[in-house]
Amino acid sequence: MRKGFLLLATASVALAGSLTACGDSSSSDGDSGSGSGSGSKPKIGVILPDSKSSARWETADRKYLSEAFEAAGVEFDIQNAQGDKQEFQTIADQMITSGVNVLVIVNLDSGTGKAVLDKAKGQGVATIDYDRLTLGGSAQYYVSFDNTAVGKLQGEGLSKCLSDKKAEKPVIATLNGSPTDNNATLFADGYNGVLGPKYKSGDYVKGPDQSVPDWDNAQAGTIFEQMLTSQPKIGGVLAANDGLGNAAIAVLRKQNRNGEVPVTGQDATVQGLQNILAGDQCMTVYKAVKKEADATAALAVSLAKGKKGETNATVEDPEGKREVPSVLETPVAIYKDNVKDVVDDGFVTEEELCKGKYAARCAQAGIK
């Protein structure tokens, strides 16, 4: 995998939970664009990537962004490209034509994302990369989580679970995210930084390692089945998100090995948390999407009004050879003993998590 962008120095200004407007729109890097001056009525467009790779885009991001824009009293349009690159570009064209002052995108890949961002910039529309940085792109700001830290938590989580099981020289299979998603590169940087030394020392054995195109869960199942056929003694699975993890668990279940082989995840989806409660998944990574969405909305509103927003970090885009003003939130590792924290935070509800056979497991985990 290519090297991910580097997190540079964090700014000294604390976010205090949101961004604030500070200054005008005249600087080149933070310029909100000629079409987003204070004389224009604020209108914000958001393009989400799909609903197949992760449930979060529709169940969490759309909800929190909508609530934040409504609270700010601005006009907005949120659409989902459903994994279709041509549709992604069509939606962007429609939003620009409709007069959005700010365009927020979660790219499907950097090529498509760059084309959309460049077109918006040419029309004087301010731009924000949301969750995924568009390599070589022109977004003025980037809002996400520290994605290398996400991967580090996954690597540490798998190590903890293997240690708890007293596993000896386990063979580790890796299901990486999409090769076109820079976040997947960063996650891998994080977990390989943890697992690499263990391979070198001989504590773990590096097994099959493969990326899953488009984060496709069905393909992940096929890929993992092939991995298990070629290496039947797989003793741990580093899965880059809950969907890929669940695909691996489904294959392990057919061999009555679910719960025996630790599997990681990410996104704290209802399915992932239920797998943890059932003992089939060892951990996930919770990213408080509301914080990410609120920070993005506050920044977008400021830009739409011809102002700039504060950031708490700078991220380097190695392909664009530029530093992108950024807001990075902190991820949290979730195991069975702290699943309750995700419910208490309002990210998932007790009703959806504790249905049917999971009711008793929720009670055991203190979720009542």
PDB file of N, CA, C and O in Angstrom, residues 203-273:
ATOM      1  N   ASP A 203       6.238 -13.912  17.283  1.00  0.00           N
ATOM      2  CA  ASP A 203       5.092 -14.100  18.175  1.00  0.00           C
ATOM      3  C   ASP A 203       3.834 -14.423  17.374  1.00  0.00           C
ATOM      4  O   ASP A 203       2.992 -15.204  17.818  1.00  0.00           O
ATOM      5  N   TYR A 204       3.694 -13.761  16.210  1.00  0.00           N
ATOM      6  CA  TYR A 204       2.577 -14.023  15.306  1.00  0.00           C
ATOM      7  C   TYR A 204       3.148 -14.463  13.963  1.00  0.00           C
ATOM      8  O   TYR A 204       4.284 -14.125  13.604  1.00  0.00           O
ATOM      9  N   VAL A 205       2.322 -15.168  13.182  1.00  0.00           N
ATOM     10  CA  VAL A 205       2.700 -15.554  11.827  1.00  0.00           C
ATOM     11  C   VAL A 205       1.841 -14.758  10.851  1.00  0.00           C
ATOM     12  O   VAL A 205       0.608 -14.763  10.946  1.00  0.00           O
ATOM     13  N   LYS A 206       2.487 -14.056   9.938  1.00  0.00           N
ATOM     14  CA  LYS A 206       1.741 -13.264   8.959  1.00  0.00           C
ATOM     15  C   LYS A 206       1.092 -14.182   7.943  1.00  0.00           C
ATOM     16  O   LYS A 206       1.769 -14.924   7.221  1.00  0.00           O
ATOM     17  N   GLY A 207      -0.223 -14.176   7.902  1.00  0.00           N
ATOM     18  CA  GLY A 207      -0.967 -15.010   6.977  1.00  0.00           C
ATOM     19  C   GLY A 207      -1.442 -14.227   5.766  1.00  0.00           C
ATOM     20  O   GLY A 207      -0.865 -13.182   5.420  1.00  0.00           O
ATOM     21  N   PRO A 208      -2.495 -14.683   5.099  1.00  0.00           N
ATOM     22  CA  PRO A 208      -2.994 -14.000   3.906  1.00  0.00           C
ATOM     23  C   PRO A 208      -3.430 -12.572   4.211  1.00  0.00           C
ATOM     24  O   PRO A 208      -3.991 -12.290   5.267  1.00  0.00           O
ATOM     25  N   ASP A 209      -3.133 -11.683   3.288  1.00  0.00           N
ATOM     26  CA  ASP A 209      -3.371 -10.250   3.477  1.00  0.00           C
ATOM     27  C   ASP A 209      -3.921  -9.704   2.169  1.00  0.00           C
ATOM     28  O   ASP A 209      -3.237  -9.719   1.151  1.00  0.00           O
ATOM     29  N   GLN A 210      -5.166  -9.238   2.184  1.00  0.00           N
ATOM     30  CA  GLN A 210      -5.778  -8.803   0.930  1.00  0.00           C
ATOM     31  C   GLN A 210      -6.727  -7.632   1.144  1.00  0.00           C
ATOM     32  O   GLN A 210      -7.405  -7.546   2.177  1.00  0.00           O
ATOM     33  N   SER A 211      -6.760  -6.733   0.167  1.00  0.00           N
ATOM     34  CA  SER A 211      -7.702  -5.612   0.203  1.00  0.00           C
ATOM     35  C   SER A 211      -9.039  -6.053  -0.379  1.00  0.00           C
ATOM     36  O   SER A 211      -9.092  -6.912  -1.261  1.00  0.00           O
ATOM     37  N   VAL A 212     -10.109  -5.446   0.107  1.00  0.00           N
ATOM     38  CA  VAL A 212     -11.462  -5.784  -0.356  1.00  0.00           C
ATOM     39  C   VAL A 212     -11.984  -4.633  -1.220  1.00  0.00           C
ATOM     40  O   VAL A 212     -12.227  -3.537  -0.711  1.00  0.00           O
ATOM     41  N   PRO A 213     -12.148  -4.837  -2.517  1.00  0.00           N
ATOM     42  CA  PRO A 213     -12.605  -3.756  -3.406  1.00  0.00           C
ATOM     43  C   PRO A 213     -13.906  -3.131  -2.929  1.00  0.00           C
ATOM     44  O   PRO A 213     -14.857  -3.832  -2.570  1.00  0.00           O
ATOM     45  N   ASP A 214     -13.920  -1.813  -2.876  1.00  0.00           N
ATOM     46  CA  ASP A 214     -15.126  -1.044  -2.540  1.00  0.00           C
ATOM     47  C   ASP A 214     -15.723  -1.401  -1.180  1.00  0.00           C
ATOM     48  O   ASP A 214     -16.909  -1.180  -0.949  1.00  0.00           O
ATOM     49  N   TRP A 215     -14.925  -1.974  -0.291  1.00  0.00           N
ATOM     50  CA  TRP A 215     -15.419  -2.386   1.025  1.00  0.00           C
ATOM     51  C   TRP A 215     -16.613  -3.335   0.886  1.00  0.00           C
ATOM     52  O   TRP A 215     -17.518  -3.352   1.714  1.00  0.00           O
ATOM     53  N   ASP A 216     -16.633  -4.121  -0.163  1.00  0.00           N
ATOM     54  CA  ASP A 216     -17.787  -4.960  -0.478  1.00  0.00           C
ATOM     55  C   ASP A 216     -17.825  -6.189   0.435  1.00  0.00           C
ATOM     56  O   ASP A 216     -16.937  -7.050   0.380  1.00  0.00           O
ATOM     57  N   ASN A 217     -18.859  -6.286   1.254  1.00  0.00           N
ATOM     58  CA  ASN A 217     -18.934  -7.364   2.249  1.00  0.00           C
ATOM     59  C   ASN A 217     -19.074  -8.750   1.613  1.00  0.00           C
ATOM     60  O   ASN A 217     -18.535  -9.739   2.128  1.00  0.00           O
ATOM     61  N   ALA A 218     -19.797  -8.830   0.495  1.00  0.00           N
ATOM     62  CA  ALA A 218     -19.953 -10.124  -0.187  1.00  0.00           C
ATOM     63  C   ALA A 218     -18.601 -10.603  -0.708  1.00  0.00           C
ATOM     64  O   ALA A 218     -18.246 -11.787  -0.568  1.00  0.00           O
ATOM     65  N   GLN A 219     -17.843  -9.691  -1.302  1.00  0.00           N
ATOM     66  CA  GLN A 219     -16.509 -10.058  -1.786  1.00  0.00           C
ATOM     67  C   GLN A 219     -15.603 -10.433  -0.621  1.00  0.00           C
ATOM     68  O   GLN A 219     -14.770 -11.330  -0.736  1.00  0.00           O
ATOM     69  N   ALA A 220     -15.776  -9.749   0.500  1.00  0.00           N
ATOM     70  CA  ALA A 220     -14.960 -10.053   1.682  1.00  0.00           C
ATOM     71  C   ALA A 220     -15.192 -11.490   2.131  1.00  0.00           C
ATOM     72  O   ALA A 220     -14.244 -12.192   2.506  1.00  0.00           O
ATOM     73  N   GLY A 221     -16.438 -11.942   2.084  1.00  0.00           N
ATOM     74  CA  GLY A 221     -16.750 -13.312   2.467  1.00  0.00           C
ATOM     75  C   GLY A 221     -16.063 -14.314   1.558  1.00  0.00           C
ATOM     76  O   GLY A 221     -15.488 -15.311   2.017  1.00  0.00           O
ATOM     77  N   THR A 222     -16.112 -14.039   0.256  1.00  0.00           N
ATOM     78  CA  THR A 222     -15.460 -14.921  -0.715  1.00  0.00           C
ATOM     79  C   THR A 222     -13.950 -14.938  -0.515  1.00  0.00           C
ATOM     80  O   THR A 222     -13.314 -16.002  -0.525  1.00  0.00           O
ATOM     81  N   ILE A 223     -13.391 -13.741  -0.315  1.00  0.00           N
ATOM     82  CA  ILE A 223     -11.945 -13.622  -0.108  1.00  0.00           C
ATOM     83  C   ILE A 223     -11.524 -14.377   1.151  1.00  0.00           C
ATOM     84  O   ILE A 223     -10.534 -15.126   1.138  1.00  0.00           O
ATOM     85  N   PHE A 224     -12.284 -14.224   2.230  1.00  0.00           N
ATOM     86  CA  PHE A 224     -11.890 -14.876   3.474  1.00  0.00           C
ATOM     87  C   PHE A 224     -12.050 -16.388   3.380  1.00  0.00           C
ATOM     88  O   PHE A 224     -11.245 -17.145   3.950  1.00  0.00           O
ATOM     89  N   GLU A 225     -13.058 -16.836   2.647  1.00  0.00           N
ATOM     90  CA  GLU A 225     -13.235 -18.286   2.463  1.00  0.00           C
ATOM     91  C   GLU A 225     -12.015 -18.868   1.759  1.00  0.00           C
ATOM     92  O   GLU A 225     -11.521 -19.950   2.119  1.00  0.00           O
ATOM     93  N   GLN A 226     -11.522 -18.129   0.766  1.00  0.00           N
ATOM     94  CA  GLN A 226     -10.324 -18.567   0.044  1.00  0.00           C
ATOM     95  C   GLN A 226      -9.099 -18.540   0.962  1.00  0.00           C
ATOM     96  O   GLN A 226      -8.243 -19.432   0.897  1.00  0.00           O
ATOM     97  N   MET A 227      -9.033 -17.517   1.828  1.00  0.00           N
ATOM     98  CA  MET A 227      -7.928 -17.431   2.779  1.00  0.00           C
ATOM     99  C   MET A 227      -7.912 -18.648   3.700  1.00  0.00           C
ATOM    100  O   MET A 227      -6.875 -19.259   3.944  1.00  0.00           O
ATOM    101  N   LEU A 228      -9.100 -19.011   4.178  1.00  0.00           N
ATOM    102  CA  LEU A 228      -9.210 -20.114   5.131  1.00  0.00           C
ATOM    103  C   LEU A 228      -8.918 -21.459   4.467  1.00  0.00           C
ATOM    104  O   LEU A 228      -8.379 -22.378   5.094  1.00  0.00           O
ATOM    105  N   THR A 229      -9.228 -21.547   3.183  1.00  0.00           N
ATOM    106  CA  THR A 229      -8.918 -22.768   2.434  1.00  0.00           C
ATOM    107  C   THR A 229      -7.407 -22.923   2.268  1.00  0.00           C
ATOM    108  O   THR A 229      -6.856 -24.014   2.421  1.00  0.00           O
ATOM    109  N   SER A 230      -6.749 -21.795   1.968  1.00  0.00           N
ATOM    110  CA  SER A 230      -5.296 -21.847   1.750  1.00  0.00           C
ATOM    111  C   SER A 230      -4.513 -21.930   3.064  1.00  0.00           C
ATOM    112  O   SER A 230      -3.396 -22.421   3.092  1.00  0.00           O
ATOM    113  N   GLN A 231      -5.117 -21.435   4.136  1.00  0.00           N
ATOM    114  CA  GLN A 231      -4.441 -21.420   5.430  1.00  0.00           C
ATOM    115  C   GLN A 231      -5.457 -21.786   6.521  1.00  0.00           C
ATOM    116  O   GLN A 231      -5.987 -20.921   7.225  1.00  0.00           O
ATOM    117  N   PRO A 232      -5.777 -23.070   6.675  1.00  0.00           N
ATOM    118  CA  PRO A 232      -6.845 -23.506   7.587  1.00  0.00           C
ATOM    119  C   PRO A 232      -6.607 -23.153   9.055  1.00  0.00           C
ATOM    120  O   PRO A 232      -7.556 -23.097   9.838  1.00  0.00           O
ATOM    121  N   LYS A 233      -5.346 -22.906   9.420  1.00  0.00           N
ATOM    122  CA  LYS A 233      -5.051 -22.656  10.828  1.00  0.00           C
ATOM    123  C   LYS A 233      -5.047 -21.173  11.193  1.00  0.00           C
ATOM    124  O   LYS A 233      -4.385 -20.775  12.155  1.00  0.00           O
ATOM    125  N   ILE A 234      -5.774 -20.364  10.435  1.00  0.00           N
ATOM    126  CA  ILE A 234      -5.877 -18.939  10.775  1.00  0.00           C
ATOM    127  C   ILE A 234      -6.376 -18.811  12.213  1.00  0.00           C
ATOM    128  O   ILE A 234      -7.371 -19.415  12.604  1.00  0.00           O
ATOM    129  N   GLY A 235      -5.650 -18.014  13.008  1.00  0.00           N
ATOM    130  CA  GLY A 235      -5.998 -17.884  14.425  1.00  0.00           C
ATOM    131  C   GLY A 235      -6.436 -16.496  14.836  1.00  0.00           C
ATOM    132  O   GLY A 235      -6.788 -16.277  16.005  1.00  0.00           O
ATOM    133  N   GLY A 236      -6.423 -15.545  13.900  1.00  0.00           N
ATOM    134  CA  GLY A 236      -6.865 -14.190  14.193  1.00  0.00           C
ATOM    135  C   GLY A 236      -7.146 -13.455  12.897  1.00  0.00           C
ATOM    136  O   GLY A 236      -6.485 -13.714  11.881  1.00  0.00           O
ATOM    137  N   VAL A 237      -8.144 -12.557  12.910  1.00  0.00           N
ATOM    138  CA  VAL A 237      -8.515 -11.824  11.701  1.00  0.00           C
ATOM    139  C   VAL A 237      -8.520 -10.328  11.988  1.00  0.00           C
ATOM    140  O   VAL A 237      -9.277  -9.855  12.840  1.00  0.00           O
ATOM    141  N   LEU A 238      -7.655  -9.604  11.279  1.00  0.00           N
ATOM    142  CA  LEU A 238      -7.693  -8.145  11.347  1.00  0.00           C
ATOM    143  C   LEU A 238      -8.608  -7.694  10.217  1.00  0.00           C
ATOM    144  O   LEU A 238      -8.211  -7.668   9.046  1.00  0.00           O
ATOM    145  N   ALA A 239      -9.858  -7.408  10.553  1.00  0.00           N
ATOM    146  CA  ALA A 239     -10.837  -6.918   9.568  1.00  0.00           C
ATOM    147  C   ALA A 239     -10.970  -5.420   9.757  1.00  0.00           C
ATOM    148  O   ALA A 239     -11.150  -4.936  10.877  1.00  0.00           O
ATOM    149  N   ALA A 240     -10.892  -4.674   8.657  1.00  0.00           N
ATOM    150  CA  ALA A 240     -10.799  -3.214   8.740  1.00  0.00           C
ATOM    151  C   ALA A 240     -12.086  -2.516   9.152  1.00  0.00           C
ATOM    152  O   ALA A 240     -12.048  -1.360   9.568  1.00  0.00           O
ATOM    153  N   ASN A 241     -13.240  -3.180   9.022  1.00  0.00           N
ATOM    154  CA  ASN A 241     -14.467  -2.594   9.585  1.00  0.00           C
ATOM    155  C   ASN A 241     -15.444  -3.706   9.969  1.00  0.00           C
ATOM    156  O   ASN A 241     -15.198  -4.894   9.736  1.00  0.00           O
ATOM    157  N   ASP A 242     -16.555  -3.330  10.568  1.00  0.00           N
ATOM    158  CA  ASP A 242     -17.504  -4.319  11.073  1.00  0.00           C
ATOM    159  C   ASP A 242     -18.119  -5.162   9.964  1.00  0.00           C
ATOM    160  O   ASP A 242     -18.404  -6.345  10.157  1.00  0.00           O
ATOM    161  N   GLY A 243     -18.343  -4.552   8.802  1.00  0.00           N
ATOM    162  CA  GLY A 243     -18.926  -5.304   7.698  1.00  0.00           C
ATOM    163  C   GLY A 243     -18.003  -6.421   7.226  1.00  0.00           C
ATOM    164  O   GLY A 243     -18.434  -7.559   7.007  1.00  0.00           O
ATOM    165  N   LEU A 244     -16.726  -6.106   7.063  1.00  0.00           N
ATOM    166  CA  LEU A 244     -15.754  -7.117   6.659  1.00  0.00           C
ATOM    167  C   LEU A 244     -15.599  -8.154   7.761  1.00  0.00           C
ATOM    168  O   LEU A 244     -15.465  -9.357   7.485  1.00  0.00           O
ATOM    169  N   GLY A 245     -15.621  -7.680   9.008  1.00  0.00           N
ATOM    170  CA  GLY A 245     -15.527  -8.603  10.138  1.00  0.00           C
ATOM    171  C   GLY A 245     -16.686  -9.575  10.165  1.00  0.00           C
ATOM    172  O   GLY A 245     -16.503 -10.781  10.396  1.00  0.00           O
ATOM    173  N   ASN A 246     -17.887  -9.076   9.915  1.00  0.00           N
ATOM    174  CA  ASN A 246     -19.060  -9.946   9.922  1.00  0.00           C
ATOM    175  C   ASN A 246     -18.995 -10.975   8.797  1.00  0.00           C
ATOM    176  O   ASN A 246     -19.438 -12.117   8.961  1.00  0.00           O
ATOM    177  N   ALA A 247     -18.428 -10.568   7.647  1.00  0.00           N
ATOM    178  CA  ALA A 247     -18.270 -11.502   6.527  1.00  0.00           C
ATOM    179  C   ALA A 247     -17.348 -12.655   6.938  1.00  0.00           C
ATOM    180  O   ALA A 247     -17.617 -13.826   6.636  1.00  0.00           O
ATOM    181  N   ALA A 248     -16.268 -12.318   7.654  1.00  0.00           N
ATOM    182  CA  ALA A 248     -15.342 -13.361   8.124  1.00  0.00           C
ATOM    183  C   ALA A 248     -16.016 -14.245   9.169  1.00  0.00           C
ATOM    184  O   ALA A 248     -15.858 -15.481   9.159  1.00  0.00           O
ATOM    185  N   ILE A 249     -16.785 -13.633  10.055  1.00  0.00           N
ATOM    186  CA  ILE A 249     -17.477 -14.389  11.113  1.00  0.00           C
ATOM    187  C   ILE A 249     -18.468 -15.389  10.505  1.00  0.00           C
ATOM    188  O   ILE A 249     -18.601 -16.518  10.967  1.00  0.00           O
ATOM    189  N   ALA A 250     -19.161 -14.963   9.444  1.00  0.00           N
ATOM    190  CA  ALA A 250     -20.130 -15.855   8.787  1.00  0.00           C
ATOM    191  C   ALA A 250     -19.433 -17.100   8.239  1.00  0.00           C
ATOM    192  O   ALA A 250     -19.966 -18.218   8.320  1.00  0.00           O
ATOM    193  N   VAL A 251     -18.219 -16.921   7.692  1.00  0.00           N
ATOM    194  CA  VAL A 251     -17.455 -18.056   7.175  1.00  0.00           C
ATOM    195  C   VAL A 251     -16.980 -18.938   8.329  1.00  0.00           C
ATOM    196  O   VAL A 251     -17.073 -20.175   8.276  1.00  0.00           O
ATOM    197  N   LEU A 252     -16.486 -18.309   9.397  1.00  0.00           N
ATOM    198  CA  LEU A 252     -16.035 -19.068  10.567  1.00  0.00           C
ATOM    199  C   LEU A 252     -17.193 -19.841  11.202  1.00  0.00           C
ATOM    200  O   LEU A 252     -17.018 -20.968  11.688  1.00  0.00           O
ATOM    201  N   ARG A 253     -18.381 -19.245  11.182  1.00  0.00           N
ATOM    202  CA  ARG A 253     -19.559 -19.889  11.785  1.00  0.00           C
ATOM    203  C   ARG A 253     -19.882 -21.198  11.063  1.00  0.00           C
ATOM    204  O   ARG A 253     -20.301 -22.173  11.688  1.00  0.00           O
ATOM    205  N   LYS A 254     -19.682 -21.229   9.763  1.00  0.00           N
ATOM    206  CA  LYS A 254     -19.960 -22.445   8.996  1.00  0.00           C
ATOM    207  C   LYS A 254     -19.032 -23.592   9.402  1.00  0.00           C
ATOM    208  O   LYS A 254     -19.357 -24.756   9.210  1.00  0.00           O
ATOM    209  N   GLN A 255     -17.898 -23.227   9.984  1.00  0.00           N
ATOM    210  CA  GLN A 255     -16.949 -24.243  10.433  1.00  0.00           C
ATOM    211  C   GLN A 255     -16.960 -24.385  11.962  1.00  0.00           C
ATOM    212  O   GLN A 255     -16.069 -25.011  12.539  1.00  0.00           O
ATOM    213  N   ASN A 256     -17.980 -23.770  12.580  1.00  0.00           N
ATOM    214  CA  ASN A 256     -18.100 -23.802  14.044  1.00  0.00           C
ATOM    215  C   ASN A 256     -16.858 -23.243  14.746  1.00  0.00           C
ATOM    216  O   ASN A 256     -16.466 -23.706  15.820  1.00  0.00           O
ATOM    217  N   ARG A 257     -16.248 -22.227  14.127  1.00  0.00           N
ATOM    218  CA  ARG A 257     -15.060 -21.608  14.709  1.00  0.00           C
ATOM    219  C   ARG A 257     -15.318 -20.166  15.136  1.00  0.00           C
ATOM    220  O   ARG A 257     -14.394 -19.467  15.553  1.00  0.00           O
ATOM    221  N   ASN A 258     -16.575 -19.712  15.000  1.00  0.00           N
ATOM    222  CA  ASN A 258     -16.887 -18.359  15.448  1.00  0.00           C
ATOM    223  C   ASN A 258     -16.721 -18.282  16.960  1.00  0.00           C
ATOM    224  O   ASN A 258     -17.109 -19.185  17.691  1.00  0.00           O
ATOM    225  N   GLY A 259     -16.093 -17.222  17.413  1.00  0.00           N
ATOM    226  CA  GLY A 259     -15.814 -17.070  18.836  1.00  0.00           C
ATOM    227  C   GLY A 259     -14.472 -17.655  19.230  1.00  0.00           C
ATOM    228  O   GLY A 259     -13.864 -17.234  20.210  1.00  0.00           O
ATOM    229  N   GLU A 260     -14.016 -18.601  18.442  1.00  0.00           N
ATOM    230  CA  GLU A 260     -12.704 -19.211  18.700  1.00  0.00           C
ATOM    231  C   GLU A 260     -11.594 -18.342  18.122  1.00  0.00           C
ATOM    232  O   GLU A 260     -10.508 -18.213  18.708  1.00  0.00           O
ATOM    233  N   VAL A 261     -11.868 -17.736  16.948  1.00  0.00           N
ATOM    234  CA  VAL A 261     -10.889 -16.911  16.241  1.00  0.00           C
ATOM    235  C   VAL A 261     -11.238 -15.437  16.449  1.00  0.00           C
ATOM    236  O   VAL A 261     -12.291 -14.980  16.013  1.00  0.00           O
ATOM    237  N   PRO A 262     -10.396 -14.651  17.127  1.00  0.00           N
ATOM    238  CA  PRO A 262     -10.683 -13.229  17.333  1.00  0.00           C
ATOM    239  C   PRO A 262     -10.763 -12.472  16.006  1.00  0.00           C
ATOM    240  O   PRO A 262      -9.934 -12.686  15.114  1.00  0.00           O
ATOM    241  N   VAL A 263     -11.765 -11.613  15.885  1.00  0.00           N
ATOM    242  CA  VAL A 263     -11.980 -10.808  14.684  1.00  0.00           C
ATOM    243  C   VAL A 263     -12.170  -9.351  15.112  1.00  0.00           C
ATOM    244  O   VAL A 263     -12.927  -9.073  16.045  1.00  0.00           O
ATOM    245  N   THR A 264     -11.510  -8.434  14.444  1.00  0.00           N
ATOM    246  CA  THR A 264     -11.665  -7.011  14.767  1.00  0.00           C
ATOM    247  C   THR A 264     -12.731  -6.373  13.883  1.00  0.00           C
ATOM    248  O   THR A 264     -13.303  -7.019  13.000  1.00  0.00           O
ATOM    249  N   GLY A 265     -12.978  -5.089  14.108  1.00  0.00           N
ATOM    250  CA  GLY A 265     -13.919  -4.335  13.287  1.00  0.00           C
ATOM    251  C   GLY A 265     -13.708  -2.849  13.457  1.00  0.00           C
ATOM    252  O   GLY A 265     -12.692  -2.405  13.984  1.00  0.00           O
ATOM    253  N   GLN A 266     -14.696  -2.096  13.005  1.00  0.00           N
ATOM    254  CA  GLN A 266     -14.660  -0.642  13.113  1.00  0.00           C
ATOM    255  C   GLN A 266     -16.034  -0.097  12.748  1.00  0.00           C
ATOM    256  O   GLN A 266     -16.727  -0.690  11.922  1.00  0.00           O
ATOM    257  N   ASP A 267     -16.431   0.988  13.327  1.00  0.00           N
ATOM    258  CA  ASP A 267     -17.665   1.744  13.073  1.00  0.00           C
ATOM    259  C   ASP A 267     -18.714   1.560  14.156  1.00  0.00           C
ATOM    260  O   ASP A 267     -19.703   2.295  14.178  1.00  0.00           O
ATOM    261  N   ALA A 268     -18.534   0.579  15.046  1.00  0.00           N
ATOM    262  CA  ALA A 268     -19.506   0.346  16.123  1.00  0.00           C
ATOM    263  C   ALA A 268     -20.931   0.270  15.580  1.00  0.00           C
ATOM    264  O   ALA A 268     -21.860   0.877  16.113  1.00  0.00           O
ATOM    265  N   THR A 269     -21.107  -0.513  14.507  1.00  0.00           N
ATOM    266  CA  THR A 269     -22.443  -0.723  13.955  1.00  0.00           C
ATOM    267  C   THR A 269     -23.241  -1.625  14.897  1.00  0.00           C
ATOM    268  O   THR A 269     -22.672  -2.326  15.740  1.00  0.00           O
ATOM    269  N   VAL A 270     -24.550  -1.622  14.741  1.00  0.00           N
ATOM    270  CA  VAL A 270     -25.394  -2.500  15.555  1.00  0.00           C
ATOM    271  C   VAL A 270     -24.951  -3.950  15.368  1.00  0.00           C
ATOM    272  O   VAL A 270     -24.800  -4.702  16.340  1.00  0.00           O
ATOM    273  N   GLN A 271     -24.725  -4.347  14.129  1.00  0.00           N
ATOM    274  CA  GLN A 271     -24.290  -5.717  13.836  1.00  0.00           C
ATOM    275  C   GLN A 271     -22.952  -6.029  14.495  1.00  0.00           C
ATOM    276  O   GLN A 271     -22.771  -7.090  15.093  1.00  0.00           O
ATOM    277  N   GLY A 272     -22.012  -5.099  14.414  1.00  0.00           N
ATOM    278  CA  GLY A 272     -20.706  -5.307  15.021  1.00  0.00           C
ATOM    279  C   GLY A 272     -20.798  -5.423  16.533  1.00  0.00           C
ATOM    280  O   GLY A 272     -20.167  -6.290  17.149  1.00  0.00           O
ATOM    281  N   LEU A 273     -21.603  -4.562  17.150  1.00  0.00           N
ATOM    282  CA  LEU A 273     -21.770  -4.606  18.607  1.00  0.00           C
ATOM    283  C   LEU A 273     -22.473  -5.888  19.040  1.00  0.00           C
ATOM    284  O   LEU A 273     -22.138  -6.476  20.075  1.00  0.00           O
TER     285      LEU A 273
END
